[in-house]
Coordinates of C-alpha atoms in Angstrom, one line a residue:
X1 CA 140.6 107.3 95.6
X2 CA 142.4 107.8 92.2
X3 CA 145.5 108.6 94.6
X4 CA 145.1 106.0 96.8
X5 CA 145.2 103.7 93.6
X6 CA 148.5 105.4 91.8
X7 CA 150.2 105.4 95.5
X8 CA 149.8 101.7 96.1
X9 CA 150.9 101.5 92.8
X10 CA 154.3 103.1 92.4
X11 CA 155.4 101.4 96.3
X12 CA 154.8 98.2 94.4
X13 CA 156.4 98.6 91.0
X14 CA 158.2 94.8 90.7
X15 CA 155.2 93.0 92.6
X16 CA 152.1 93.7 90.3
X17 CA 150.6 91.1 88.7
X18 CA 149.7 90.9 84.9
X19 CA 147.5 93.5 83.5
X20 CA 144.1 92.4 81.9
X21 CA 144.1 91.8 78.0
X22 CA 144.0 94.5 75.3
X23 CA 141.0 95.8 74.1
X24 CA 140.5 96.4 70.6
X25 CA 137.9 98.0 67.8
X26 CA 135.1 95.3 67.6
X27 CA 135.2 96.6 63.9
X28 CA 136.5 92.9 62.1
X29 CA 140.1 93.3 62.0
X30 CA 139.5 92.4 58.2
X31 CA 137.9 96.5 57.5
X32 CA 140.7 97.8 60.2
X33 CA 143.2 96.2 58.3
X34 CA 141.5 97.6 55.0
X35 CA 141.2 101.5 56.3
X36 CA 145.0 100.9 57.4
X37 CA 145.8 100.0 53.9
X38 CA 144.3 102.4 52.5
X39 CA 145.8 105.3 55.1
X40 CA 149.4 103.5 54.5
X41 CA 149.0 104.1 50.4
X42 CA 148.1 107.6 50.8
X43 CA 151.2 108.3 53.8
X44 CA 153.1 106.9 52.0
X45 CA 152.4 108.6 48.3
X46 CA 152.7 111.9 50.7
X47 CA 155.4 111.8 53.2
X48 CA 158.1 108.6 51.7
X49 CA 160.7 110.1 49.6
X50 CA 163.6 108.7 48.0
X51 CA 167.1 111.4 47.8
X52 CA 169.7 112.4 49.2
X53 CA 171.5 109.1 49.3
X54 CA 168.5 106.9 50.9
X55 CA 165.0 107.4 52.1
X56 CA 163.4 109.6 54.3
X57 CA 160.5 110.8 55.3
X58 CA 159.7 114.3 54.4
X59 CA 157.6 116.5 56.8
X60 CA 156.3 119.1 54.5
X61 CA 155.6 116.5 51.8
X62 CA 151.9 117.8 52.2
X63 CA 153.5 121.4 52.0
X64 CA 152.4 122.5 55.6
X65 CA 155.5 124.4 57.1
X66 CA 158.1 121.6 59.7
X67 CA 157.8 123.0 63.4
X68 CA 159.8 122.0 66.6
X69 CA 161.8 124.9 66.0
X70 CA 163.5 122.8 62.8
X71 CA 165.0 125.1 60.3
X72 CA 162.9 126.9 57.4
X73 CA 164.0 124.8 54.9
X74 CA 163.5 121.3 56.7
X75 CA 163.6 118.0 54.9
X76 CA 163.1 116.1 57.8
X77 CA 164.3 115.4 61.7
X78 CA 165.3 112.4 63.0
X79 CA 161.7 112.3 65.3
X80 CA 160.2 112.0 61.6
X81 CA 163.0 109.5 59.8
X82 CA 162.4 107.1 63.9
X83 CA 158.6 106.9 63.1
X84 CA 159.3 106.0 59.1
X85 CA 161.1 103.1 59.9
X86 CA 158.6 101.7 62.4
X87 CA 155.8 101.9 60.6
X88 CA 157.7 99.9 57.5
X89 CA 159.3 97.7 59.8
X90 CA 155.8 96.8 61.2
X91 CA 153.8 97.6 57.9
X92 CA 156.3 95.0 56.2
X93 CA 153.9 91.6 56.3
X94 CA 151.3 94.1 53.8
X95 CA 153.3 96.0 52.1
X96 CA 156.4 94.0 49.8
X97 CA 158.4 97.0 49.2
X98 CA 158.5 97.6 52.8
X99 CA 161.9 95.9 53.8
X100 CA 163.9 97.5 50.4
X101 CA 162.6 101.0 52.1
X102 CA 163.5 100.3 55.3
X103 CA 166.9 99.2 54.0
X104 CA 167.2 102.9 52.1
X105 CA 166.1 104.8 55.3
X106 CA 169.0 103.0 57.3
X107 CA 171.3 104.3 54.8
X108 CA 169.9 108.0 55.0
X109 CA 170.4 107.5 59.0
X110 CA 174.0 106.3 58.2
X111 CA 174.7 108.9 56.2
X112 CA 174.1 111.8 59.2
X113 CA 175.5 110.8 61.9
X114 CA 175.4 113.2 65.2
X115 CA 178.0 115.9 66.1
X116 CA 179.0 113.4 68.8
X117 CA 179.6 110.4 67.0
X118 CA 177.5 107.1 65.3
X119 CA 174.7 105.5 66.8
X120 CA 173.1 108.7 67.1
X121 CA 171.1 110.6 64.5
X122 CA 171.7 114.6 63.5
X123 CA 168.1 115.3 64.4
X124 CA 167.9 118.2 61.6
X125 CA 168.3 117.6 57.7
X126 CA 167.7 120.7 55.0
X127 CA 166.8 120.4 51.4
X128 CA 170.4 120.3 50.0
X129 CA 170.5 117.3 52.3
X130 CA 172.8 118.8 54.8
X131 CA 172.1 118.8 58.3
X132 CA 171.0 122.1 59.1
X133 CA 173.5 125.0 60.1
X134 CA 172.0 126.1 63.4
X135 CA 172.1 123.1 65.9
X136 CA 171.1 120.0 63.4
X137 CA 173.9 117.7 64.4
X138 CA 172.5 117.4 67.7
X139 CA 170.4 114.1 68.4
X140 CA 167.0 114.1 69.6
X141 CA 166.3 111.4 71.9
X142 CA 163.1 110.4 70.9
X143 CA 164.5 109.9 67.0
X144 CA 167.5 107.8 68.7
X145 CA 165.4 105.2 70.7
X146 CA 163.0 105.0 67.8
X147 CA 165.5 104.1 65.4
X148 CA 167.0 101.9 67.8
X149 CA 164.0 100.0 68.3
X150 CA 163.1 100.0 64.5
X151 CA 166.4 98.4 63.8
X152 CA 165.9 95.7 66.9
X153 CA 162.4 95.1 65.4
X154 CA 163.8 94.7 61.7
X155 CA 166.7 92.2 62.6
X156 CA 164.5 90.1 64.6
X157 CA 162.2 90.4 61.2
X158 CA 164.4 89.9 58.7
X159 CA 168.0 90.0 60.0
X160 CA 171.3 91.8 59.4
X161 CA 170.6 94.4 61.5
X162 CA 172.0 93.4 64.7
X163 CA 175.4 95.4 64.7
X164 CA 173.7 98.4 63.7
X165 CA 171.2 98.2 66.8
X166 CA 174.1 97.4 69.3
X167 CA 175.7 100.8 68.2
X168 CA 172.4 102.7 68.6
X169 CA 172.0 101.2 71.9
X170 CA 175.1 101.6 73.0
X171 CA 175.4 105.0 71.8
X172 CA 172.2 106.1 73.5
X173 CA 173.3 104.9 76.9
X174 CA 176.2 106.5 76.8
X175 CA 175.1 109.8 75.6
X176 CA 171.1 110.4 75.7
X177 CA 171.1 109.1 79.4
X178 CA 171.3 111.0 82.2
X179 CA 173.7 109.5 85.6
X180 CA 170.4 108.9 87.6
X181 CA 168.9 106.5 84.8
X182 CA 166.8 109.6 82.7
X183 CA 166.7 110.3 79.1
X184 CA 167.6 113.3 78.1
X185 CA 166.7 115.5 75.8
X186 CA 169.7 114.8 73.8
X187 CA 173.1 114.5 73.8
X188 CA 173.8 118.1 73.6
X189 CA 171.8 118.7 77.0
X190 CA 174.6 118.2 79.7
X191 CA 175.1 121.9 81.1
X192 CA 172.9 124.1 82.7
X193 CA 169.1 123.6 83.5
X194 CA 169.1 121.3 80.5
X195 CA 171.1 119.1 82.0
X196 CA 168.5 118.1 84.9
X197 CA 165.4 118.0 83.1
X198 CA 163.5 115.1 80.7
X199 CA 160.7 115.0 78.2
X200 CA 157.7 112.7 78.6
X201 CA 157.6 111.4 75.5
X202 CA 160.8 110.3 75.7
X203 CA 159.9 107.7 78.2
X204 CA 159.3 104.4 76.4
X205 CA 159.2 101.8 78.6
X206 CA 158.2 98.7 76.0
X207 CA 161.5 100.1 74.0
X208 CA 163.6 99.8 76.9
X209 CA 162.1 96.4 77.8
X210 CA 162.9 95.2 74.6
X211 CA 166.3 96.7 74.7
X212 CA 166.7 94.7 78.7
X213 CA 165.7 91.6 76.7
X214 CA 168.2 92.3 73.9
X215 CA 171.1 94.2 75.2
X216 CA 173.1 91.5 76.7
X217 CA 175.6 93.3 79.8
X218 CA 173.5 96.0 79.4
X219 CA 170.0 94.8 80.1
X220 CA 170.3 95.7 83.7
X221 CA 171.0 99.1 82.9
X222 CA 168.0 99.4 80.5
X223 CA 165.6 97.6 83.1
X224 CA 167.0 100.1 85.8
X225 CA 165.6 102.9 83.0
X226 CA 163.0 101.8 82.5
X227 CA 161.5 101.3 86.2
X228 CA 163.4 104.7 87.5
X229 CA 161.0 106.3 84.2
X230 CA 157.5 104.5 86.3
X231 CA 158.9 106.2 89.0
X232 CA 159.6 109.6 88.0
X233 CA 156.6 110.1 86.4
X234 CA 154.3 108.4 88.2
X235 CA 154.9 110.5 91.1
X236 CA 154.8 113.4 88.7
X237 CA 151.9 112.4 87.6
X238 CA 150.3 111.5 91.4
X239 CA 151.6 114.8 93.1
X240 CA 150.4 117.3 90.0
X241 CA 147.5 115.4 88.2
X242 CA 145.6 113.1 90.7
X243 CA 142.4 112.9 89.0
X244 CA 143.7 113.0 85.0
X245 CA 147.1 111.1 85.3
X246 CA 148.5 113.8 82.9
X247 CA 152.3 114.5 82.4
X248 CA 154.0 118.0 81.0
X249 CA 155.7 118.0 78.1
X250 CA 159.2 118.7 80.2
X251 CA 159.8 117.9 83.8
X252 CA 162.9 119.7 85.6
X253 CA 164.8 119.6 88.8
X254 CA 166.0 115.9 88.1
X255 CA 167.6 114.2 90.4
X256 CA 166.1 115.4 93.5
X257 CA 162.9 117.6 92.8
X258 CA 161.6 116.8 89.8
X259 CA 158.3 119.2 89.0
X260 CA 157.2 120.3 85.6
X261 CA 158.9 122.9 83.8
X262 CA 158.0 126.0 83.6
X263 CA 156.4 127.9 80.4
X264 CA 158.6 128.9 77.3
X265 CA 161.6 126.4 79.1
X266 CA 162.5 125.0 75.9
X267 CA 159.2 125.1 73.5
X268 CA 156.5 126.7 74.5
X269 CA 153.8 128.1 77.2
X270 CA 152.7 124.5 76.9
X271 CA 155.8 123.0 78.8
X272 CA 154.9 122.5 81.4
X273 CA 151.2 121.2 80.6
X274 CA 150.1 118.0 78.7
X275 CA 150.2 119.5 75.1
X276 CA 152.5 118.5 72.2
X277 CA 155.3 116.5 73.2
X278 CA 153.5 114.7 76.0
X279 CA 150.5 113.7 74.0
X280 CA 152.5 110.7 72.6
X281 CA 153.2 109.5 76.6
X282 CA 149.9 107.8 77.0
X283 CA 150.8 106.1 73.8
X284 CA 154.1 104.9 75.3
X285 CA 152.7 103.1 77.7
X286 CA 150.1 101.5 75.8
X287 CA 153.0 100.0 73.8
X288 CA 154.4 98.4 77.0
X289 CA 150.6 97.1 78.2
X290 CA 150.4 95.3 74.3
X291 CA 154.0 93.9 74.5
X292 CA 154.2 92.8 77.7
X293 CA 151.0 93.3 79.5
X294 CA 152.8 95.6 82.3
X295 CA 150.5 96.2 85.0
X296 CA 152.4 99.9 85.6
X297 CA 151.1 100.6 81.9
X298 CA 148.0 99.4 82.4
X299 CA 147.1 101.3 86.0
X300 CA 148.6 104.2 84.8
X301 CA 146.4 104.4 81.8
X302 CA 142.9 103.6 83.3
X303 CA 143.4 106.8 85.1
X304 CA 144.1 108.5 82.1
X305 CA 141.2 106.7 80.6
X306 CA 137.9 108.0 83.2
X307 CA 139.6 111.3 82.7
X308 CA 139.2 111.5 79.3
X309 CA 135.9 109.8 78.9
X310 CA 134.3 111.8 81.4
X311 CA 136.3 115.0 80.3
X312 CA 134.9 114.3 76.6
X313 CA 131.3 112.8 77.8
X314 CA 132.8 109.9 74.9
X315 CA 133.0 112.4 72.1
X316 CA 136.3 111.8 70.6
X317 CA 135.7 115.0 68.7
X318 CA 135.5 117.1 72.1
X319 CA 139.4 116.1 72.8
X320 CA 141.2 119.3 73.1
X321 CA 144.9 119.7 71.9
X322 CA 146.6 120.5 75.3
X323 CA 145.6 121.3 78.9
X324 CA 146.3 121.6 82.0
X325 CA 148.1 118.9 84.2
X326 CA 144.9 119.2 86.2
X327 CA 142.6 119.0 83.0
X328 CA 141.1 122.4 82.6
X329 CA 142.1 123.6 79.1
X330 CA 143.2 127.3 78.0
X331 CA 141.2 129.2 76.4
X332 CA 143.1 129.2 73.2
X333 CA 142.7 125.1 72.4
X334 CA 141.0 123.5 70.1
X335 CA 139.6 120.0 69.3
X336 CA 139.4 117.2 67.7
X337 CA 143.1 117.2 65.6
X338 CA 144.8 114.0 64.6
X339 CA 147.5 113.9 66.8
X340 CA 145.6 114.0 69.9
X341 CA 142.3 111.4 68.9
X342 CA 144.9 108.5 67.7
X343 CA 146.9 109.0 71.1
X344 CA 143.8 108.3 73.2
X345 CA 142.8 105.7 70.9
X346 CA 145.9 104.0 71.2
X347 CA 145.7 104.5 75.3
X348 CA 141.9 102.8 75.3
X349 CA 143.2 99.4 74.7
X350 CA 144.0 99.5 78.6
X351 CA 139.9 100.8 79.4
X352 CA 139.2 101.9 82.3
X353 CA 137.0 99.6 84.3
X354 CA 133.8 99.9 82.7
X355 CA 134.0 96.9 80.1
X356 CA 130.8 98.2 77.7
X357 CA 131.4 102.0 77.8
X358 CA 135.2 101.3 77.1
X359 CA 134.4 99.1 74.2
X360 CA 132.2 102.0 72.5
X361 CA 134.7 104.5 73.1
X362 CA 137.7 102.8 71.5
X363 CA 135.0 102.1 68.7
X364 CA 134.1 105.7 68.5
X365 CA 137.8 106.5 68.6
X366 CA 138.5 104.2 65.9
X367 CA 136.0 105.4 63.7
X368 CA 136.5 109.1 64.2
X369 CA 140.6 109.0 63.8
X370 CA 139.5 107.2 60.8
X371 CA 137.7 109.2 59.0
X372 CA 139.8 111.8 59.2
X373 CA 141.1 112.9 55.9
X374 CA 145.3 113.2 55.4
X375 CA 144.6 116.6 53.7
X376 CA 143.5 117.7 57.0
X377 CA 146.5 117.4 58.8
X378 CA 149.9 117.6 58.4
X379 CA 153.3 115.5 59.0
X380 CA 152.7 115.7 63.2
X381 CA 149.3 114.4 63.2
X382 CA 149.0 112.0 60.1
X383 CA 151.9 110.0 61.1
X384 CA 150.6 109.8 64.7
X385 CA 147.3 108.8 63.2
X386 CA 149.3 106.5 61.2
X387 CA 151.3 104.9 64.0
X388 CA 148.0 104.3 66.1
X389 CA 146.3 102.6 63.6
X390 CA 149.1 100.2 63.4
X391 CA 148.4 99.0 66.9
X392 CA 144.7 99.3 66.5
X393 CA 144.5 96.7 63.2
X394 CA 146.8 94.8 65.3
X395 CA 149.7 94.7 63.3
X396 CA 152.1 96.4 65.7
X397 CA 155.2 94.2 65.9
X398 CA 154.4 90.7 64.4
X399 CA 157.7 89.6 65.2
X400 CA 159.8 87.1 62.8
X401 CA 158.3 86.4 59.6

């Protein structure tokens, strides 16, 4: 059935109708709003520093060591500097000092250009505020279309930043994209295996929609990216995860057979399962079903939706931290980590068909994520948590002030 359903969806992609509405918390927006506040302070106090010619946000600010094979002595990586300028760009109507930080992290992005030119971001920066000696003037294609979309979002906020998101755009087109309309894992992956593979997380399909509506002669091209990505991995997701909807964290073989990647092809043994880079897919595509109620979203993440309730019996706290493509989960996973609980709380505001039981899980998501304490966790999962949140209070993107 759940085949059936994905099937009929992918042979359809530019004839589905509007998705249903979001769901949200039935906690009062007022206390969301309130434990966002209070998360934001405490992020913020923790992770936002000033240096090194702007802002930036540091990932061992809560002195837990920087992975992602970053260098030992990390201030940051772009991934990190993408996701601080969202959440100011979209914490701006509560917090006044917002746009004067957002404007200090756009000079820190200025200030480290990639290896192959502006628009792009050196996804590595050390403690002498360098980028780091062993690869860190590469981009990372995540960090790029975050930042791209943060500076879209803040010049349609506040203006001024229009020139500096046509350069990121145009940049990443040029050299994050891959000739059959894939991003790829950065600019420095053009040879080799590398060349013809993607990460799911770099899929964002409300980014590129926003970029279609934006990018003038090149909306066409970003539309075209954007449905080739529902494509791709949708049928990745149909042919190796019928019943979960689950993506790897890397797919190769691109153009002609894409399939997940292997173990240990670029990260981890967790490659080619649903583990720490594709975690944040699910809430990809919840972005898209808020900002423009895309059915493709919305189907999509119903799947993923019974999966997880069912897979959890509606305990967020019985989420494991990767697993299989089919669901099962190795035997060295845990649970209930950040990072993972405000991925599938951001992802419930699709449901999946059962009105009531989806309302009390994306309360019991809310609440756990929630009461999870920032000393807990480090960069990775707070600022996920963070992010999440953010849609949850229903704060994400309020558009022009």
């Amino acid at each position: 059935m759940i085949r059936t359903v994905l099937t009929l969806l992918w042979l359809s992609l530019l004839q589905l109708p509007l998705a249903a509405a979001p769901l949200f918390p039935s906690q009062p927006q007022s206390d969301r709003l309130a434990a966002l506040d209070a998360f934001w302070a405490g992020w913020k106090q923790t992770y936002l520093r000033t240096g090194c010619g702007g802002a930036y946000v540091d990932t061992s600010g809560d002195e837990k060591p920087t992975w992602g094979g970053s260098a030992t002595d990390t201030l940051t990586v772009s991934e990190a500097h993408g996701y601080g300028m969202l959440a100011l760009v979209n914490m701006a109507p509560r917090d006044p000092a917002a746009q004067a930080q957002f404007a200090a992290m756009v000079s820190f992005y200025n200030a480290h250009p990639a290896g192959s030119g502006a628009g792009l971001m050196a996804w590595n920066q050390t403690r002498d505020c360098r980028d780091a000696a062993d690869g860190g003037e590469m981009s990372a294609t995540d960090g790029d279309l975050d930042t791209a979309l943060a500076l879209y979002l803040a010049d349609r906020k506040w203006g001024g930043y229009r020139q500096a998101f046509d350069r990121a755009q145009t940049a990443i087109l040029e050299r994050d994209v891959t000739e059959d309309g894939m991003m790829r894992l950065g600019d420095w992956a053009v040879e080799g295996a590398y060349a013809h593979a993607s990460r799911s997380s770099d899929f964002m399909p409300a980014s590129f929609a926003a970029f279609a509506g934006a990018a003038g002669d090149q909306s066409a091209r970003w539309s075209a990216i954007q449905d080739r990505g529902y494509r791709v991995w949708g049928r990745i997701s149909e042919d190796y995860a019928e019943d979960t909807g689950l993506v790897p964290d890397f797919l190769v073989g691109l153009p002609d057979k894409p399939r997940p990647a292997e173990a240990f092809f670029l990260e981890g043994a967790g490659d080619g399962q649903f583990s720490w880079n594709a975690l944040r897919f699910p809430w990809r595509l919840s972005l898209d079903f808020l900002e423009t109620n895309d059915a493709r979203a919305a189907a999509h993440l119903k799947v993923i939706n019974r999966w997880i309730r069912k897979a959890t019996g509606d305990d967020p706290s019985q989420i494991a931290t990767s697993c299989r493509l089919d669901g099962s989960i190795p035997e060295d996973q845990s649970t209930g980590a950040a990072a993972f609980i405000a991925i599938f709380s951001a992802a419930a505001i699709a449901g999946s068909g059962d009105l009531e039981g989806d309302q009390r899980w994306i309360d019991a998501l809310w609440s756990a994520l929630a009461a999870i304490p920032i000393e807990d966790e480090d960069y990775y999962g707070n600022t996920l948590k963070l992010l999440a949140m953010i849609e949850l209070a229903g704060l994400w993107d309020e558009g022009p002030d």
